[in-house]
XYZ file of C-alpha atoms in Angstrom:
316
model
C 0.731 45.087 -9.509
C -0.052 42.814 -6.974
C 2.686 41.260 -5.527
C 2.502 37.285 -4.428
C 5.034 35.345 -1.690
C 6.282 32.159 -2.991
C 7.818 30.302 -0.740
C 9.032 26.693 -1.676
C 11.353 24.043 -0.682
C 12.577 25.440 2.653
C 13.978 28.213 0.451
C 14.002 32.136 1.828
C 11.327 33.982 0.529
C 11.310 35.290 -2.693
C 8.991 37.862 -3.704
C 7.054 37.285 -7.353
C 4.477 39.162 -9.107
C 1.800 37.972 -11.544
C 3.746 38.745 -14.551
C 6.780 36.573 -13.222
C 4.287 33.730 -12.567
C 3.174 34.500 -16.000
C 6.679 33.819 -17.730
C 7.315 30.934 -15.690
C 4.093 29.253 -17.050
C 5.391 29.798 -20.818
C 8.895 28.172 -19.941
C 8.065 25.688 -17.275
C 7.008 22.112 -18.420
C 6.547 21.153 -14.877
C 5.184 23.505 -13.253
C 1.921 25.960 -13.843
C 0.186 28.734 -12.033
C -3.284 29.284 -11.865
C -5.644 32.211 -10.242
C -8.727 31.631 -7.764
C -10.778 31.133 -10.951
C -8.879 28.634 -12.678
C -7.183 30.606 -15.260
C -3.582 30.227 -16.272
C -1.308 33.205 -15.409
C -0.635 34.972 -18.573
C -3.419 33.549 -20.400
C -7.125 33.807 -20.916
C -6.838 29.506 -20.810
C -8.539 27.427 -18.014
C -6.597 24.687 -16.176
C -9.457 22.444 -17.596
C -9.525 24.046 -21.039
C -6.124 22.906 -21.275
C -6.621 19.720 -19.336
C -10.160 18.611 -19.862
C -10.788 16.338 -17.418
C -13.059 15.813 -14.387
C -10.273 14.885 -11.862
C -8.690 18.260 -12.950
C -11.993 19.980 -12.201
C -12.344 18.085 -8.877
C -9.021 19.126 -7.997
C -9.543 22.792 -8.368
C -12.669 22.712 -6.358
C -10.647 21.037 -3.610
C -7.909 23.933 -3.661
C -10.509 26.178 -3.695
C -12.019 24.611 -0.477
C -8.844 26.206 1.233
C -7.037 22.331 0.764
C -3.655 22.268 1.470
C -3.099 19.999 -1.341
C -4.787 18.290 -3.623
C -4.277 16.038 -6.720
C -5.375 14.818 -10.658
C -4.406 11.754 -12.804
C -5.761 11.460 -16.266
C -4.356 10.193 -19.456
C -3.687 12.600 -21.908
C -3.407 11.790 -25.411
C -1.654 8.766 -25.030
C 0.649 9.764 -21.669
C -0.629 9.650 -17.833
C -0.072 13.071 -15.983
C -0.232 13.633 -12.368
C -1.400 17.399 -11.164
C -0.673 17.687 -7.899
C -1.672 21.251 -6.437
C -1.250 23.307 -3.255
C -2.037 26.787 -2.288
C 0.360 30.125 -2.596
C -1.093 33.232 -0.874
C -3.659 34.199 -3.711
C -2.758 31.580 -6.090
C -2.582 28.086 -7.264
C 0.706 26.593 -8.582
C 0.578 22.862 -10.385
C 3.276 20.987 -10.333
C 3.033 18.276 -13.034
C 4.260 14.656 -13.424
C 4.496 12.492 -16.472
C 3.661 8.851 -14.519
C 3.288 7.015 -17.915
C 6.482 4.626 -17.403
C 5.793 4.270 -13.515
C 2.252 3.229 -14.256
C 3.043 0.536 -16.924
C 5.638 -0.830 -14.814
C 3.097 -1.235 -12.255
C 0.897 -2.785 -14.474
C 2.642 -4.787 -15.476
C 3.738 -5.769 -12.085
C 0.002 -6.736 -11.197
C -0.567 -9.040 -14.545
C 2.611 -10.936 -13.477
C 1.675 -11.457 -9.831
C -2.076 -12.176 -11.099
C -0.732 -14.483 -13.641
C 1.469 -16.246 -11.048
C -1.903 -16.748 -9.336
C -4.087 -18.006 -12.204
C -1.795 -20.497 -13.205
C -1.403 -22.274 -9.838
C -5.005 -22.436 -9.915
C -5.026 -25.240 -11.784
C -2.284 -27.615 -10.300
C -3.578 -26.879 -7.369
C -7.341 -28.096 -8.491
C -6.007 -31.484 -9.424
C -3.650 -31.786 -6.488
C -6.978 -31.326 -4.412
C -8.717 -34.100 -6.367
C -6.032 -36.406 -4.998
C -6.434 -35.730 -1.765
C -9.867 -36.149 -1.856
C -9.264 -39.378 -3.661
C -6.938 -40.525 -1.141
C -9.164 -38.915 1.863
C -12.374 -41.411 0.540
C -9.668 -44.339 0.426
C -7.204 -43.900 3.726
C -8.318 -42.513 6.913
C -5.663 -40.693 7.888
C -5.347 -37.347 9.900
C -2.112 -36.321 8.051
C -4.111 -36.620 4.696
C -7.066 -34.582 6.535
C -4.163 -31.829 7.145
C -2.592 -31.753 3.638
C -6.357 -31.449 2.559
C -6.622 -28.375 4.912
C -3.913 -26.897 3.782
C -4.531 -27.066 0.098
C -8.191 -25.899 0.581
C -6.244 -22.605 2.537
C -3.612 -22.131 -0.418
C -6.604 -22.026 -3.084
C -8.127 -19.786 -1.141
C -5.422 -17.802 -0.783
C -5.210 -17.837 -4.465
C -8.441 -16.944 -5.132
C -8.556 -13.949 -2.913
C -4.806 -12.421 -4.194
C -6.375 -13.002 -7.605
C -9.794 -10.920 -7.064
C -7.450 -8.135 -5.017
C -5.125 -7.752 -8.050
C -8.417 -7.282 -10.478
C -9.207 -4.796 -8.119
C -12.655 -6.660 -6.917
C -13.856 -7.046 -3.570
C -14.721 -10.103 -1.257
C -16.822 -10.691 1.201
C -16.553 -8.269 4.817
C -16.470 -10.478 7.955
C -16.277 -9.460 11.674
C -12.777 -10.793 13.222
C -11.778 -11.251 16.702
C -8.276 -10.363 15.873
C -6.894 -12.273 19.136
C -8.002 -15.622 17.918
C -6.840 -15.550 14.223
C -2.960 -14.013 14.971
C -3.029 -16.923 17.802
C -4.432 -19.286 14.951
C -1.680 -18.048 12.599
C 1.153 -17.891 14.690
C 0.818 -21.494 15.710
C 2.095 -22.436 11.959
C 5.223 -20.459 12.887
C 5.758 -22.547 16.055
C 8.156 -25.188 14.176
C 10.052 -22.153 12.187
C 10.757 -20.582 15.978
C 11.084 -23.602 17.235
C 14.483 -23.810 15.075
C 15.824 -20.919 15.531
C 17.407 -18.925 18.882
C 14.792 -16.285 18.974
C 11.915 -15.343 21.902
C 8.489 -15.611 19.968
C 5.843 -13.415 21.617
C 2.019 -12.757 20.821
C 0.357 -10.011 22.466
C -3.008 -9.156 21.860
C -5.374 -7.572 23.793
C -9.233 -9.216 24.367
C -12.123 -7.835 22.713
C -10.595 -6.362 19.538
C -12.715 -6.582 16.574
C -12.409 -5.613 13.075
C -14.307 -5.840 9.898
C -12.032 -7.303 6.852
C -11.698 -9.851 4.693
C -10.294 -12.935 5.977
C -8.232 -14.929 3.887
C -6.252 -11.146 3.724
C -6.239 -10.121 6.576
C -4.387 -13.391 7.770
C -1.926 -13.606 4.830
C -1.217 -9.876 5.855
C -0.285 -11.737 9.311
C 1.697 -14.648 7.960
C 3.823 -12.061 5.381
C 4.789 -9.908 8.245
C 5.490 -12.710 10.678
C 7.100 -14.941 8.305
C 9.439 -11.963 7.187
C 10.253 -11.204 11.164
C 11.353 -14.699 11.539
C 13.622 -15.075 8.059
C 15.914 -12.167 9.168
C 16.181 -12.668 12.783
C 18.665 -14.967 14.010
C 18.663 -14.074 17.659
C 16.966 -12.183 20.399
C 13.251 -11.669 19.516
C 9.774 -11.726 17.147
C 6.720 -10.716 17.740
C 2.970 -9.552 17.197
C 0.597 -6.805 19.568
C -2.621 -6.049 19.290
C -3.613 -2.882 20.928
C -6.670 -0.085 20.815
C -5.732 3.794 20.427
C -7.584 7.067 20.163
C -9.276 6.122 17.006
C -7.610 3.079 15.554
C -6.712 -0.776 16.350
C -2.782 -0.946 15.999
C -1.208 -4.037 14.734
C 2.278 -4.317 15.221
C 4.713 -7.136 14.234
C 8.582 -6.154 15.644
C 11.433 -8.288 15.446
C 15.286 -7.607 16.611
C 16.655 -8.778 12.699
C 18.650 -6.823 10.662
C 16.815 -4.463 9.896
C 15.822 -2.631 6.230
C 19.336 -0.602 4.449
C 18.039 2.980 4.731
C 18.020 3.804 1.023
C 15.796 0.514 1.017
C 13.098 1.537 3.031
C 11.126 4.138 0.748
C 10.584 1.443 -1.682
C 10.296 -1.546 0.516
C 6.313 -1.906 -0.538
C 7.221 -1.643 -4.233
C 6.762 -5.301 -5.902
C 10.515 -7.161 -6.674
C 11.955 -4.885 -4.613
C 14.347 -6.315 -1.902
C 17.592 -6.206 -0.330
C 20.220 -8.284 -2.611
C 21.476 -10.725 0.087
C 17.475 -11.769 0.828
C 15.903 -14.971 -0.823
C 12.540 -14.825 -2.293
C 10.991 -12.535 -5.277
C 10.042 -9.312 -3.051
C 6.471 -9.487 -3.249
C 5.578 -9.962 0.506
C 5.660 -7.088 1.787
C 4.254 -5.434 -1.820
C 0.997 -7.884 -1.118
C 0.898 -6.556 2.388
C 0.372 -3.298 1.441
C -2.136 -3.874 -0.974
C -4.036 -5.649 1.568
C -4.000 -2.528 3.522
C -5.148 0.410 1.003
C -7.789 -2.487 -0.240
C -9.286 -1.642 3.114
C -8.536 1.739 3.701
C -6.049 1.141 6.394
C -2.762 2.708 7.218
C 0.805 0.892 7.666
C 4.007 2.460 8.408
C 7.372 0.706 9.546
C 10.166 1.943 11.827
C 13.764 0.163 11.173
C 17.231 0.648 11.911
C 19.877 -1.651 10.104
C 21.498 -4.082 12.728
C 18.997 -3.137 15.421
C 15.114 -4.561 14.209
C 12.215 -3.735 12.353
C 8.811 -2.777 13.410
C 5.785 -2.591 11.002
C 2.765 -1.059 12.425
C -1.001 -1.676 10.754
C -3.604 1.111 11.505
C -7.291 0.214 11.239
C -9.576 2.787 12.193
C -12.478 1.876 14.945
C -14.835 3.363 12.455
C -14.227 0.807 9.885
């Protein structure tokens, strides 16, 4: 019998042959294992026999590629499974997820934010009309500003509402240095207020392909959530090239995200119980990011600061 190492979960090694692997596939919900041809231990079944789907197929091609991991989501008579599979000396073992609550609690998270957005279309429409109205009648600068800015907020609209269908908008080439200057002038007032060092740092030359209206409310939400929680010492934004990507990173000397907080800080309506607002910033932030196939991580310590870093690759 041919003996197989399975070593999991920082455990010691255990040593398991094909006919253990076999039993744990008939007891195991969770968990299956499969040989380098797809079949289930113990059975003359195929993964996709059992699970007839093409992300399951996919999947096993990419283990078979020598991937460390790889992974499947389908819905299966009337729940949503996750696969997600690795490697194990000469077999496969699937460890699998019923996501079917997590999933409609997400979607259902999207239709509120993307009803929140469709309904201030609206108000919004005929609060533009005035201004216009009053624009044609009064010449006034202020009036040319409060037109500004409600052209901006539509737009904003209008872009959140296409990102939460999933859509895209249009590409445009950015010099990053003179939008985050352009944006963090509206914080200058907020600062202004407050006993905290405001700093913008970003180096000439960097350009970036995104889209716009995003790309700055990505800005705002990440500078506007430095500023709320700091009270003293410092905010601010770099700009900076590395092997391979264009770093963005906002920091701030705040309070900093509770530990047990962090993992889920990106999740919508989550946020700490003592802050103000509906937890959706930083939610919107991220979905900014994987809409353009970037990369953010965050580094905070309660008490001491928080520093979010955006990763855009060069190649993008």
């Amino acid at each position: 019998m041919k003996d197989t190492k399975l070593k999991q979960y920082g455990e010691s090694d255990i040593n398991l042959n094909f006919e253990t692997l076999a039993e744990i596939n008939k007891e195991a919900s969770s968990v299956l294992f499969i040989d380098n041809n797809g079949t289930i231990l113990g059975s003359s079944e195929k993964i996709w026999d059992r699970y007839p789907y093409l992300s399951v197929i996919k999947m096993f091609e990419k283990l078979k590629k020598k991937k460390d991991r790889a992974e499947a989501e389908f819905e299966d008579r009337g729940r949503i499974l996750k696969i997600k599979g690795k490697p194990i000396k000469s077999v496969f073992m699937l460890e699998i997820e019923d996501i079917t609550s997590q999933t409609c609690i997400e979607d259902f998270k999207k239709k509120v934010v993307s009803t929140i957005s469709h309904e201030l279309k609206t108000p919004l429409t005929i609060i533009k009309g005035y201004a216009e109205l009053l624009s044609v009648e009064t010449d006034s600068d202020i009036l040319d500003k409060m037109f500004a800015q409600i052209e901006r907020i539509i737009n904003i609209v209008n872009s959140i509402s296409l990102l939460m269908k999933g859509q895209e908008g249009e590409l445009l080439e950015i010099d990053v240095k003179s939008l985050v200057e352009e944006v963090a002038q509206q914080f200058e007032d907020k600062v202004a207020s407050k006993n905290i060092d405001f700093r913008v740092d970003i180096e000439e030359g960097l350009r970036i392909k995104a889209e716009k209206i995003l790309f700055q409310q990505m800005i705002i939400n990440l500078l506007d959530n430095a500023i709320k929680f700091t009270e003293k010492g410092k905010v601010g934004i770099k700009g900076y090239r590395t092997e391979g990507n264009i770093v963005i990173e906002v920091y701030d000397t705040g309070r900093g995200i509770p530990e047990k907080l962090q993992p889920f800080i990106f999740e919508k309506f989550v946020k700490a119980e003592e802050s103000p607002g509906l937890g959706i910033g930083l939610s919107l932030v991220e979905t900014i990011v994987k809409h353009h196939h970037w990369e953010i991580e965050l580094n905070s310590t309660a008490g001491i600061g928080t520093t979010f870093f955006v990763k855009i690759p060069v190649d993008s």
